[in-house]
Every structure is written in C-alpha cells, then in structure tokens.
Coordinates of C-alpha atoms in Angstrom, one line a residue:
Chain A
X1 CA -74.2 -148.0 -96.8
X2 CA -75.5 -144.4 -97.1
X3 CA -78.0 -143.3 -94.5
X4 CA -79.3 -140.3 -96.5
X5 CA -79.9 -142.9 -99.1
X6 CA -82.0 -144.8 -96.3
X7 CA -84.2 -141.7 -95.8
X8 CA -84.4 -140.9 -99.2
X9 CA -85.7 -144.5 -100.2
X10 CA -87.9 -144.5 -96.7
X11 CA -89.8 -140.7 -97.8
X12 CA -90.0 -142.3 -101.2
X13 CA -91.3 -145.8 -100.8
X14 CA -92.8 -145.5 -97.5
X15 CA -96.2 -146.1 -98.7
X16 CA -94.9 -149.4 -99.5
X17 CA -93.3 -150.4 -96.8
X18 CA -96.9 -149.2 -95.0
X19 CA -98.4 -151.8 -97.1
X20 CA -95.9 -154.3 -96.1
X21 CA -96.2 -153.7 -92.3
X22 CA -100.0 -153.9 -92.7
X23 CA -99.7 -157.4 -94.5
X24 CA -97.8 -158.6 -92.1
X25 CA -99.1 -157.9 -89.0
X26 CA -102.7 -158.7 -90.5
X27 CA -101.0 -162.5 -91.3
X28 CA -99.1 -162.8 -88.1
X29 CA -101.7 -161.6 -85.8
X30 CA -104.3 -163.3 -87.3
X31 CA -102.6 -166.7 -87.7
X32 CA -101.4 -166.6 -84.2
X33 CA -104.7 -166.2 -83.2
X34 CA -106.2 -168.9 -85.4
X35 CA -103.2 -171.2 -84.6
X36 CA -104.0 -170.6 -80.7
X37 CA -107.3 -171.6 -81.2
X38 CA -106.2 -174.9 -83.3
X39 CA -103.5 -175.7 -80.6
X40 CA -105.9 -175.2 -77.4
X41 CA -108.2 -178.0 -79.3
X42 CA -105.4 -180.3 -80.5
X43 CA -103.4 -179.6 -77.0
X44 CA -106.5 -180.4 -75.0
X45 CA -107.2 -183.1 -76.6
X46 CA -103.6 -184.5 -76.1
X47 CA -103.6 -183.6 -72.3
X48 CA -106.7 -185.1 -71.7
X49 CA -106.1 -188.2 -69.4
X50 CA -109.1 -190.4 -69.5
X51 CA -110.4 -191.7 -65.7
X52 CA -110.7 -195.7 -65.1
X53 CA -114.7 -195.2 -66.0
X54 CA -114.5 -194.0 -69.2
X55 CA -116.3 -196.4 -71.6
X56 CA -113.8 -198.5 -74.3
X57 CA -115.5 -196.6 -77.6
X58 CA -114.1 -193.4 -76.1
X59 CA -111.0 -195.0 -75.1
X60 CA -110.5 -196.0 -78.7
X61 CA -111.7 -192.4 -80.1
X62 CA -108.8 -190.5 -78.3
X63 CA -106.5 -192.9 -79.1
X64 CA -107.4 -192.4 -83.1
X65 CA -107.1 -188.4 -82.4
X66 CA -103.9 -188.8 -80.7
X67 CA -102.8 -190.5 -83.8
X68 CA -103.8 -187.6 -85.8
X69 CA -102.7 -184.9 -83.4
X70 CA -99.2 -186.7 -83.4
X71 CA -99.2 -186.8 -87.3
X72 CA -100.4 -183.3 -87.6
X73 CA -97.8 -181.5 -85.2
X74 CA -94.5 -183.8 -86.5
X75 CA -95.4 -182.6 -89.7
X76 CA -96.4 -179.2 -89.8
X77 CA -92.9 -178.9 -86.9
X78 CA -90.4 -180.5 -89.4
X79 CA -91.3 -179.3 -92.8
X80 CA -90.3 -175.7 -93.4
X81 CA -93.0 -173.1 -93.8
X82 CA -92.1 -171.5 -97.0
X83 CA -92.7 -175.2 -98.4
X84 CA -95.6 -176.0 -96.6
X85 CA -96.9 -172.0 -98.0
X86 CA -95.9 -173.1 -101.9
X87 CA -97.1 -176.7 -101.6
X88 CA -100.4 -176.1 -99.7
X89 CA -100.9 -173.0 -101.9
X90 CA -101.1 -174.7 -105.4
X91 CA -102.3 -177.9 -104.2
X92 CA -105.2 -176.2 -103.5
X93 CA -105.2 -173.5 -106.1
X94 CA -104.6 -177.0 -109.2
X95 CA -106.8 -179.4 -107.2
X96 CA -109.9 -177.3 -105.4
X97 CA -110.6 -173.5 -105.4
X98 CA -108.6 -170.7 -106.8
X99 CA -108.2 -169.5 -103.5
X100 CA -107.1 -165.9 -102.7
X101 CA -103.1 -165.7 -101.5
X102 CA -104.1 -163.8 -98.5
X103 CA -106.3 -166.6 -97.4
X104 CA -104.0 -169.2 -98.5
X105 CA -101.1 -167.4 -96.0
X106 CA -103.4 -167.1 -93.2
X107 CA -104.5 -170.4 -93.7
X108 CA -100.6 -171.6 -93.6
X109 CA -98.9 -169.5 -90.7
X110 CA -102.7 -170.8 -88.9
X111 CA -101.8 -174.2 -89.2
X112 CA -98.3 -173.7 -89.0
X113 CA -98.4 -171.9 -85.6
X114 CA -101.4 -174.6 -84.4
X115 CA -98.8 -177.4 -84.3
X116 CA -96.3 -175.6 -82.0
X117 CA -99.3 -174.1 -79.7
X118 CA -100.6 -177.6 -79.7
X119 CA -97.2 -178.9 -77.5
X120 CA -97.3 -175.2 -75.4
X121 CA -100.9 -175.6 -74.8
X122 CA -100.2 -179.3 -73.6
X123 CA -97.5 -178.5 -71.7
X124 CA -99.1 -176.0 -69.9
X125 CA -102.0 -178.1 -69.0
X126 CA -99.9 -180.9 -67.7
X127 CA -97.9 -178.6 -65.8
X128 CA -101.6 -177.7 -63.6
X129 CA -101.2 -180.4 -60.5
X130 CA -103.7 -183.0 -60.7
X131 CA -104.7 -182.2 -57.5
X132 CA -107.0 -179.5 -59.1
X133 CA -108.7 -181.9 -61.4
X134 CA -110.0 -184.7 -58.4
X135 CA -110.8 -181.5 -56.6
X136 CA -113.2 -180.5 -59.4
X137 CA -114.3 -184.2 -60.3
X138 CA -115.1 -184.6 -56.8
X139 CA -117.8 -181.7 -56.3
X140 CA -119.6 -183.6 -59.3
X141 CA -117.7 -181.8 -62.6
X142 CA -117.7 -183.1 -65.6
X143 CA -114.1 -183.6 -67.1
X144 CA -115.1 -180.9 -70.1
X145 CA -116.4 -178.2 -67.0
X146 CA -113.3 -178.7 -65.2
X147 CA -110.7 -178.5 -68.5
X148 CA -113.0 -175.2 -69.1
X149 CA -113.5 -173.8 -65.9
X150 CA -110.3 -174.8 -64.1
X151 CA -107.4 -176.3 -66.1
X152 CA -107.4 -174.4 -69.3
X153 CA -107.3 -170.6 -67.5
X154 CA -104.6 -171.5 -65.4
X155 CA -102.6 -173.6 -68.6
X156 CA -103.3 -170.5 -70.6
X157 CA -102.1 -167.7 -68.1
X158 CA -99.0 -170.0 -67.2
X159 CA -98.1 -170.6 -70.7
X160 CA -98.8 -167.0 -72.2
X161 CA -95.0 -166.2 -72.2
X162 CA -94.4 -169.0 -74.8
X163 CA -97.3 -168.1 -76.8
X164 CA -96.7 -164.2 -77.0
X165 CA -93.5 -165.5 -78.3
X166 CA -94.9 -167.6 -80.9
X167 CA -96.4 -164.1 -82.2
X168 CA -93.0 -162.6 -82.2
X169 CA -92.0 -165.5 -84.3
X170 CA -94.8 -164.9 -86.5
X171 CA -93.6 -161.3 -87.4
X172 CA -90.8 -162.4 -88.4
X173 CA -91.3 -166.0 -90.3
X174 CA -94.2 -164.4 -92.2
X175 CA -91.4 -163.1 -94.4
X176 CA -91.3 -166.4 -96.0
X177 CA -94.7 -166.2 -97.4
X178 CA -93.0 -163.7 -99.7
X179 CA -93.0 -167.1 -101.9
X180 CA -96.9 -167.0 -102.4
X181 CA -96.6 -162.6 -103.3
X182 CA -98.5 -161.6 -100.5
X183 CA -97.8 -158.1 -100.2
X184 CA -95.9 -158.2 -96.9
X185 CA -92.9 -156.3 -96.1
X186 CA -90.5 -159.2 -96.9
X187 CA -91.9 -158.9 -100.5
X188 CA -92.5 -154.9 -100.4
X189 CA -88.7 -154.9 -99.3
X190 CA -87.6 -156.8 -102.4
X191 CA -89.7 -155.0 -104.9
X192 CA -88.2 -152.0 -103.8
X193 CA -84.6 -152.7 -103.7
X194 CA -85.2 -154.1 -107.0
X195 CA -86.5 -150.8 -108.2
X196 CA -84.0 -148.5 -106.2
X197 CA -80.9 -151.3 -107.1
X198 CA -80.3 -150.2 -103.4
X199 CA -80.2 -153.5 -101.6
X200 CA -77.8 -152.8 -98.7
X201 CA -79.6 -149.4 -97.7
X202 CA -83.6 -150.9 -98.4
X203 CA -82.8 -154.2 -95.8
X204 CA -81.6 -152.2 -93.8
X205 CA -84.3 -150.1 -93.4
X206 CA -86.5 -153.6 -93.4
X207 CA -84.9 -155.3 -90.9
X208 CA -85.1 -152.0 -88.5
X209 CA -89.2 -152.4 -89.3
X210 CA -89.2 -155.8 -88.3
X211 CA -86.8 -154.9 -85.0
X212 CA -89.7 -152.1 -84.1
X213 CA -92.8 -154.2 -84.6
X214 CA -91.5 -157.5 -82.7
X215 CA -89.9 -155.0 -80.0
X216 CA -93.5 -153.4 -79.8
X217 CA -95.1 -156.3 -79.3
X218 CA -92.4 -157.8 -77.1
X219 CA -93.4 -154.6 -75.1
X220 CA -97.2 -155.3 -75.2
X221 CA -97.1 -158.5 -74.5
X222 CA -95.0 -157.8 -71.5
X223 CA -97.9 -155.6 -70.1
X224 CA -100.3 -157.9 -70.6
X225 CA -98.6 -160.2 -68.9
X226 CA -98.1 -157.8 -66.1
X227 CA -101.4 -157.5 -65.8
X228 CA -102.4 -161.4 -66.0
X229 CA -100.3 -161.7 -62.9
X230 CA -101.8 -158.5 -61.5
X231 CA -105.0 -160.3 -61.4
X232 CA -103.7 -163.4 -59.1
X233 CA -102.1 -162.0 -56.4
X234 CA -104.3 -159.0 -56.0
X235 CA -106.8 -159.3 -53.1
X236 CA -109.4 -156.4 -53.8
X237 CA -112.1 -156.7 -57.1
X238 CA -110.2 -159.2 -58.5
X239 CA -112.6 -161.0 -61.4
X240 CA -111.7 -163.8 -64.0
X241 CA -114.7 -165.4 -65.8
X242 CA -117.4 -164.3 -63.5
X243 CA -119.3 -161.3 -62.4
X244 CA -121.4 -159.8 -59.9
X245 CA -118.7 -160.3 -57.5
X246 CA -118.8 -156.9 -56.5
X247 CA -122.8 -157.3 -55.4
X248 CA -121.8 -160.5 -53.1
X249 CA -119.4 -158.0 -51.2
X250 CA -122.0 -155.7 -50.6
X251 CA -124.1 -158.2 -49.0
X252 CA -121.3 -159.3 -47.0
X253 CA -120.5 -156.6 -45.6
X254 CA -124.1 -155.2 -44.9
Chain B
X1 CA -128.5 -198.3 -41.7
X2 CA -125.4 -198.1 -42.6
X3 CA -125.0 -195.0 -45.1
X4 CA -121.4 -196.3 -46.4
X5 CA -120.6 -200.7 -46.9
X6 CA -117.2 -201.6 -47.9
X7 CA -117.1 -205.4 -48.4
X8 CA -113.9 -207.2 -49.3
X9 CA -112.4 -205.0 -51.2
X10 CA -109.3 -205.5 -52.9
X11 CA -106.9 -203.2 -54.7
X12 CA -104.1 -203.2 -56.6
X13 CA -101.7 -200.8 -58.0
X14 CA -99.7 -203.1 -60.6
X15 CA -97.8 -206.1 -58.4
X16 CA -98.5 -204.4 -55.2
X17 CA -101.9 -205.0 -53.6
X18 CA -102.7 -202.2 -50.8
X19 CA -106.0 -203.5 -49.6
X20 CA -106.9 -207.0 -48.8
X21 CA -110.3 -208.3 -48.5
X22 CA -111.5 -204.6 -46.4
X23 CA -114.8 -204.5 -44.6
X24 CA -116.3 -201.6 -42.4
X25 CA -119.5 -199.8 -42.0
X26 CA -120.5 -196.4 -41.5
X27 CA -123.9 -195.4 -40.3
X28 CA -125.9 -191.9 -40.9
X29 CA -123.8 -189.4 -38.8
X30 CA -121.1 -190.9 -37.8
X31 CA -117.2 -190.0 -37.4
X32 CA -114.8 -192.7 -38.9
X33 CA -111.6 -192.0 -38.2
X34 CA -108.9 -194.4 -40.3
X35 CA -105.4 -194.3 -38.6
X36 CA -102.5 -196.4 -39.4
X37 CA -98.7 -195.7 -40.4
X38 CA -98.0 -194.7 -44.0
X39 CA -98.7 -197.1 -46.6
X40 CA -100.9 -198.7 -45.0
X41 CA -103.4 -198.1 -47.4
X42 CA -106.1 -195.1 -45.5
X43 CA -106.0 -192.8 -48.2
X44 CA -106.3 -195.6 -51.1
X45 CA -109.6 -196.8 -49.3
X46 CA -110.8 -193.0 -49.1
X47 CA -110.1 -192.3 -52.8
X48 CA -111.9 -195.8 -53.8
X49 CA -115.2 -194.5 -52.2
X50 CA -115.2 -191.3 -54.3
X51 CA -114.5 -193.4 -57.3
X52 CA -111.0 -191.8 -58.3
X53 CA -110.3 -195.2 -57.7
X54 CA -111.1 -198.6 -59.1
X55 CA -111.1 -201.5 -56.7
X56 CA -110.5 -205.2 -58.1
X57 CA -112.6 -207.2 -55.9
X58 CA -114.9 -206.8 -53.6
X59 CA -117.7 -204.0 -53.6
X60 CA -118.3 -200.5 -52.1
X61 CA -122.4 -199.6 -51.5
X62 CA -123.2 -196.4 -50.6
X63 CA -127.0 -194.9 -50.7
X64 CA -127.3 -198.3 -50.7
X65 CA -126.4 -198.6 -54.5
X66 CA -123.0 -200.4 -55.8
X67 CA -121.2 -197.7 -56.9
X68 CA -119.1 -199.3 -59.5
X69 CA -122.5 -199.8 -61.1
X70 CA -123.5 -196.3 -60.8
X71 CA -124.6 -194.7 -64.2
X72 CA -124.0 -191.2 -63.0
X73 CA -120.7 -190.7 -61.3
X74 CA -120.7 -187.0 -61.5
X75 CA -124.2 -187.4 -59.5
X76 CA -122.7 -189.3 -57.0
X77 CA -120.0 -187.6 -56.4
X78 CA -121.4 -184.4 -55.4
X79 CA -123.4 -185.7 -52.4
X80 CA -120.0 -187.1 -51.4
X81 CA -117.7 -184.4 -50.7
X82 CA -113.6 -184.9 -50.4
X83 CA -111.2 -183.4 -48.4
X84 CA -107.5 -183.3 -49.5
X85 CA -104.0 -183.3 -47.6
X86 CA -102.9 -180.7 -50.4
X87 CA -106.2 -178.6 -50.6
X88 CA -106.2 -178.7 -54.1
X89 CA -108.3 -174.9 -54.5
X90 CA -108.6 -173.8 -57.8
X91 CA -105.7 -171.4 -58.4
X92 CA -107.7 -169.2 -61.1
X93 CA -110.4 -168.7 -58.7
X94 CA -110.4 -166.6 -55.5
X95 CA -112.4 -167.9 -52.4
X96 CA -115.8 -166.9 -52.8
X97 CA -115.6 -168.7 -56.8
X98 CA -114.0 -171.9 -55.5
X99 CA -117.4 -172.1 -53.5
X100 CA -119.4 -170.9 -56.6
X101 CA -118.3 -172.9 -59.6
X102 CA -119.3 -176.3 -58.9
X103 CA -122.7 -175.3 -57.8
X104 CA -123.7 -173.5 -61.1
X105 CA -121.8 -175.9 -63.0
X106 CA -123.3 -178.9 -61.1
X107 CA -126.4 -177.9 -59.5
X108 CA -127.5 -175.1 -61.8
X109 CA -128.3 -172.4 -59.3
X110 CA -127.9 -169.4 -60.2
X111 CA -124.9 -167.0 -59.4
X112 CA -127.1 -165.1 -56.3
X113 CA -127.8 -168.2 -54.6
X114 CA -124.7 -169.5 -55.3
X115 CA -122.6 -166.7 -53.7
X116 CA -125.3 -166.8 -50.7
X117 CA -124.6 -169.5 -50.4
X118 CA -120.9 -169.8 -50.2
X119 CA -120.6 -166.8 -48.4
X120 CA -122.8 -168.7 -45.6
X121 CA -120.3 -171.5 -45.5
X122 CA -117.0 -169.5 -45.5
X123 CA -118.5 -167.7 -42.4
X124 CA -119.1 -170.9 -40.9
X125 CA -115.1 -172.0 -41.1
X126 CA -114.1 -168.5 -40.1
X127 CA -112.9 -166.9 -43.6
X128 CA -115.9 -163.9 -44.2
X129 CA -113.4 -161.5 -44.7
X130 CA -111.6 -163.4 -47.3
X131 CA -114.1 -163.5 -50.0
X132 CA -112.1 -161.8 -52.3
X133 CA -108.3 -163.4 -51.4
X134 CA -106.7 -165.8 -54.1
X135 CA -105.7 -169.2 -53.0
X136 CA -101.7 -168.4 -53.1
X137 CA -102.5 -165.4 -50.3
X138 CA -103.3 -167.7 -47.6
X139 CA -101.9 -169.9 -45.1
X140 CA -102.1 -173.5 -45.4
X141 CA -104.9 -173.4 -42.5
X142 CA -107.2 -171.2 -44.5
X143 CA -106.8 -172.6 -47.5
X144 CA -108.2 -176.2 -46.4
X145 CA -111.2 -174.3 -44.3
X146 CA -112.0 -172.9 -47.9
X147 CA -111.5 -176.2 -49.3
X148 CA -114.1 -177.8 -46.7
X149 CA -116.6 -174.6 -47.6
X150 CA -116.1 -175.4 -51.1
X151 CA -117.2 -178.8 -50.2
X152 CA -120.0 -178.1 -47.7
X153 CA -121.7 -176.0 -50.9
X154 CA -122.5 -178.9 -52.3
X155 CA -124.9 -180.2 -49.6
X156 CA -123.0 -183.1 -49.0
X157 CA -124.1 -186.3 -47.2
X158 CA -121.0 -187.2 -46.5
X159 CA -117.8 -185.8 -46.2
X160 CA -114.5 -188.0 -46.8
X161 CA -110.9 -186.3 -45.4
X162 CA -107.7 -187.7 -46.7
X163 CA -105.5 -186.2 -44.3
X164 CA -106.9 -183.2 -43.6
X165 CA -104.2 -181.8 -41.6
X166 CA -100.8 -183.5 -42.4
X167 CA -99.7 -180.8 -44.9
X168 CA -100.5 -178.0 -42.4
X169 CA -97.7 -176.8 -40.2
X170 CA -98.3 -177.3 -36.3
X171 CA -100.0 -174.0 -35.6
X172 CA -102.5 -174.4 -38.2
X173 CA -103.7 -177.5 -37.1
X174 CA -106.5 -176.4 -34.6
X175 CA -108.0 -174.6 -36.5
X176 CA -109.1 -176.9 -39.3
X177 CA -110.0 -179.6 -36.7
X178 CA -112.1 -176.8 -34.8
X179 CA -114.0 -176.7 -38.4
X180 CA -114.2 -180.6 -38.4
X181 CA -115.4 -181.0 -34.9
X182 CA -118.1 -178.3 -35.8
X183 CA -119.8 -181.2 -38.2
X184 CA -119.2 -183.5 -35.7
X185 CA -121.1 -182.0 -33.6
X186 CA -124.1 -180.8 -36.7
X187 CA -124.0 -184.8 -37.7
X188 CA -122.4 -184.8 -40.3
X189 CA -121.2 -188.5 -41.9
X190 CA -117.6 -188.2 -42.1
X191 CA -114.8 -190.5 -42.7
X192 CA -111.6 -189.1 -41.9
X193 CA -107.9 -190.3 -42.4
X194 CA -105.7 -188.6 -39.9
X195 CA -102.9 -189.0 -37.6
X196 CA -103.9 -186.7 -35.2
X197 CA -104.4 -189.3 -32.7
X198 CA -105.7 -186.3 -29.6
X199 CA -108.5 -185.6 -32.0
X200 CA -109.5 -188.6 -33.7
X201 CA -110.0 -189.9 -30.0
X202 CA -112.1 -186.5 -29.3
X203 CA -114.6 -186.7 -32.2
X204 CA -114.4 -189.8 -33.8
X205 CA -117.6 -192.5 -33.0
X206 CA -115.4 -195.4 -33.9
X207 CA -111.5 -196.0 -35.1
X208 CA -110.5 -198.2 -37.5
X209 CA -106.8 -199.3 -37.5
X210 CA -105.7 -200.3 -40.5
X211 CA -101.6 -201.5 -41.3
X212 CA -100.3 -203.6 -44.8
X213 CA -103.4 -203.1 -46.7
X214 CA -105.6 -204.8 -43.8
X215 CA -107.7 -203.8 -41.0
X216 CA -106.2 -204.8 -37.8
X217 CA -108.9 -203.6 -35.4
X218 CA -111.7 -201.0 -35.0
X219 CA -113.7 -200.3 -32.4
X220 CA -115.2 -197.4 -30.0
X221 CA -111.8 -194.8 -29.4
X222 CA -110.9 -195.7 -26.2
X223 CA -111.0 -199.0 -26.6
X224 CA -108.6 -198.8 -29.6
X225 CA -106.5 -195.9 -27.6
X226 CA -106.7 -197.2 -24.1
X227 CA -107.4 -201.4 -24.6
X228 CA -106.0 -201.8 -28.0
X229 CA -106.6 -205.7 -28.8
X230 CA -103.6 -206.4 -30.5
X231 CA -99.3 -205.7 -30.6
X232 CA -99.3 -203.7 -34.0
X233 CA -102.2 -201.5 -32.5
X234 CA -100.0 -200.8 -29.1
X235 CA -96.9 -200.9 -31.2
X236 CA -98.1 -197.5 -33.5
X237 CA -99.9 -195.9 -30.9
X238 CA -96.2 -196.0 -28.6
X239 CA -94.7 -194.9 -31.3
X240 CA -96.9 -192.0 -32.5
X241 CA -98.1 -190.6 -28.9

C-alpha cells in the first residue's frame, strides 16, 4: 500500500467521498432519530405495567400490542439489514410506490434501529424504581402524565449511553445499504476503487473516514452526556422541562 | 363522622392472606398510628386505602363513598396524600418541581401559583433554601420533608405515612416527626405506620396494634402503651422499648 497513492486518490476523488460522508450521516442520523422515536413508542408500550383497575378491553389491547411489539423487534433483530434494505426496497418499489432509494434507506435503518431502541428504551424504564410511579399515581397522575413527566426523562437520560451507541452503529452499518445505491460512502468507496483499480489504498482511506466520523461522534456524544449529568447534580439554575424557575427564586428570596 | 371505614377487609397476595376480616375508624382530624412487628400487614392496609392495592373482601369507605366503586381514582387520590418509607421524589425534578408537577398536571393551576404555592409548603418543613437542590443532594431527612411538601400541595384531606421514618438514619428522625407533629397539631387526618413507639404515644389520638394480618387491640395511647389488654401487645412493646 502506497500512501502518496492515498493522497493522490483522496485530492482526486474527494468530492466523492464528500458525497459519501454526506449520505451517510444524513441516513444514520436521521434513522437514529426516527428509530428513537419508534422505540420510545414500542418500548413504552412494553414497559407499561397496567394497575389492578384497569378495565379488561384495555387489558386485552396491550396484550394484542405486545404481540406485535414482540413480532416486530425478533424480526427486524434477527434478520440482517442489507436483506431487510433489498427485500423492503423492491417489495415496495414491485408492489406499491416507486419509492425514492433515499427514503427507502431511511425508512430501513428507521425501523431497523426502532427494534433495538425498543429493548434500550424498555430497559431503561424498568430500571426507574417503582417507587417513583405510586409516588406520582398517588398525587392524582394519570399513568400517561407520569410515563411523560417522570419515567421517560429519567429512562432516557439513564439509557443515553446505549443509544448514542446505537448512532455509532449506524455510521457504520449504513454501509450495507450500498445494496439499494444510495450514494453513501460504502458505495462512493467502491465506485472509486473500481475506477482507480486501487482497492487496498481507496479502503483504506474509507475506513479512516468512517474511524473519524464515529470517533467524532463518540466525542459529541460524550459531551452531551457530560452535560445530561451536569444537569442532576448541580444545585444552582438547574431546569429540565420547566421554566420560570428563575422568577420563583426571586420571590423566595425577596 | 368517621372520614375513613375499613370494614372486614381481606387481602391476599397469592396463598398468603395478610389481612383478615380488618375494621377501624378514623374521624376528621385525627392521628392513627398502626404499630405492629413486620409482616404484620400495617403497610398492606395503608397501600389498600390509596387504592395501589386491591382488597378481596370486605370494603374501604372514605368521603363516605366505596372506593373500589370510585369512577375517578386519580380524583381520589389526590385528596389523599401518601407518605413513603423510601421517599420516592422524582429524580428528574429538583425540589421546588417535585411540588409543582402534580398540581399543574392534576389541578391545572398555573406554574405562578403552583411555585407559590410549593414554595409556602417547603418553608413550612424547613427546606426554603433548597428550592433549587436535586433529590440525590440531600439527606434522607430532607428528602421525606420534601416528599410530605410535595404532598401537602395537593391540599390533602388526609395524609397516609407508610413508615415515614424507618429508612432514615437515627439523627434524621426528629426532624421529620417535628414536620408530622406540626399537622398534628393544624388537624390534619393522618394515618401513620411507624415504629417509633416515643412518638406515636406523643401525637397519635388512638393506636391500633395490629400482628398476623389482624388487629389485636386499639385504643387511646396509653392505654395501649401503659394497660395493654392483651400478651402479644406487652410481648412487642418489651421487646421494641
């Protein structure tokens, strides 16, 4: 392996390989987003423990959506990606709309990334001592005001390691969506080293992309995690989901 | 008229039945205190008359309503406050939002009030200053006094403590039961589970002993402290003063 060859095929291609870095952090960030979302709905739905008073049509609702919820996360956790991306993709694209590929690999690494935040997401809630919950049911919450208010922001903040590392994952996994030609790097990387016949020096080069963008964000995650925990122990104008805080002070102390 | 009726209520947890056929009373204002050794079934009773329990038989009036009847349990449940060994504050929240939440959530005032109003109360149990602290900054003492705040916000009409002071180290102790004497003394309904036996003596109206799920005598304090009726009553008051 040659590193002059390395910066000759970076100064060349780099626009390229721009292209490719764009792709995939636009698909990674995006469906880790997206799959958050899915897996705070699916998870909470999972954690939720019904009380003795909740009526039997209920009872039997949850239990139908924990049925589904099972179905959807053993699935979309033991089938690989790249086969869910192909077989989603053209099911879709033969059967329905000819969707756009971008949209098709958002909608993928989404759903994909949902199923795994689904079991962080419930772990993290379950991991919150019940204590909180009669605490909040006996002021007069409802079970939805408390999961809100209470259970969630404290399942979230105590799980956030585990799903900054699901977007770490996404960087890299994304690569398989190469099968649908999106134009991220994965797929940049091999039209280029099939244009420079320089395999050895162009993977190189891609895997050293991929090391910088999951380090970067292994590094931004870490300070926002910093400053999650910042938030906690801190005694002065601390604020989570309310305001005005500041104003209550000020009358206490005049 | 009696604000809280428990008759002959009976409740299981799987085989085991904790309370057999349980009857008491509590009038407007007044202190129940509900000693007896572990297992004996104090707290289960407690939980039953917030409703985070079931009972099997029997039935549990209170604002002269059957609550297992009740169409609105979140209602209910905030003109009955709880207490909890373990404090239970909400760890996302510091002090003065513990007090907040459940009164925009539940009573739908608006944030001003609301702090005003929470701000009064955490004066009351000592913890102005505090406003601002997160639960896992303070000592065990101050946490429950925020937890009986949080409680008090609500406008309560009665107040149930499940232990109030058993997770507290010794120290702490006074200082919560200072709190609890202070709504003894404002008229507060209150049934407490404790076995602090000094204080239930100081501030309770009437003691109910209760041991294996029954109740084995209640009456005035120091007829239950000083004339106790029966040998398990003299037996756990040896052994715990």
């Amino acid at each position: 392996m040659s590193f002059t060859k390395c910066i000759e095929i970076l100064a060349k291609y780099y626009p390229s390989f721009l292209l490719g870095i764009r792709t995939t952090l636009i698909v990674a960030i995006t469906g880790t987003l997206l799959g958050l979302l899915i897996g705070l709905f699916v998870g909470g739905v999972r954690a939720i423990r019904l009380d003795k008073t909740v009526s039997t049509s209920k009872r039997i609702m949850k239990r139908i959506l924990d049925i589904i919820a099972r179905i959807y996360i053993e699935v979309f956790r033991g089938t690989p990606m790249m086969v869910q991306a192909v077989f989603i993709y053209y099911l879709v694209y033969t059967s329905l709309v000819r969707w756009d590929k971008m949209t098709a690999a958002i909608f993928v690494i989404s759903i994909n990334t949902g199923a795994y935040m689904a079991e962080i997401v419930r772990s993290g809630i379950q991991a919150i001592d019940p204590g909180q919950n009669e605490a909040a049911r006996s002021l007069g919450m409802s079970s939805m005001q408390t999961m809100m208010d209470v259970i969630l922001p404290q399942a979230i903040r105590n799980a956030f390691p585990a799903i900054g590392n699901e977007l770490i994952v996404n960087i890299k996994d994304s690569s398989v969506l190469m099968i649908i030609s999106i134009t991220e790097l994965m797929f940049q990387s091999n039209s280029i080293a099939g244009t420079t016949y320089r395999f050895t020096e162009t993977y190189f080069l891609t895997a050293m992309i991929y090391l910088l963008l999951t380090g970067l964000s292994s590094i931004l995650l870490g300070m926002i995690e910093k400053k999650m925990n910042h938030t906690r122990t801190s005694l002065p104008q601390s604020d989570t989901s309310f305001s005005s805080i500041s104003l209550a002070n000020k009358g206490a102390k005049s | 008229m009696s604000l809280i009726e428990v008759k002959n209520v009976r409740k299981g947890f799987g085989e085991l039945e904790v309370l057999h056929d349980i009857s008491f009373q509590v009038d407007k204002g007044e202190v129940i205190c509900l000693i007896g050794p572990s297992g004996s079934g104090k707290s289960t009773m407690l939980r039953c008359i917030n409703l985070l329990e079931d009972i099997d038989a029997g039935e549990i009036d209170v604002f002269d309503q059957d609550i297992s009847e009740l169409k609105d349990i979140n209602s209910y449940r905030r003109r009955v406050g709880m207490v909890f060994q373990q404090f239970n504050l909400f760890g996302n929240l510091d002090v003065l939002n513990n007090c907040v939440l459940a009164q925009i959530r539940v009573l739908r005032k608006d944030r001003k009030e609301a702090e005003a109003r929470a701000l009064k109360e955490l004066q009351k149990v000592g913890l102005g200053d505090f406003v601002h602290a997160y639960p896992s900054t303070l000592s065990g003492g101050q946490k429950q006094r925020v937890a009986i705040a949080r409680a008090l916000c609500m406008d309560p009409e009665i107040l149930l403590f499940d232990e109030p002071t058993s997770a507290l180290d010794p120290e702490m102790v006074g200082e919560v039961l200072n709190v609890i004497r202070q709504l003894a003394d404002e008229d507060m309904t209150m049934v407490i589970v404790t076995h602090e036996m000094g204080f239930a003596r100081d501030v309770a109206d009437k003691v109910i002993f209760m041991d294996e799920g029954v109740i084995v005598e209640e009456g005035r304090p120091a007829q239950i402290f000083d004339q106790p009726k029966y040998d398990r009553t003299r037996q756990f008051l040896a052994r715990i003063l």
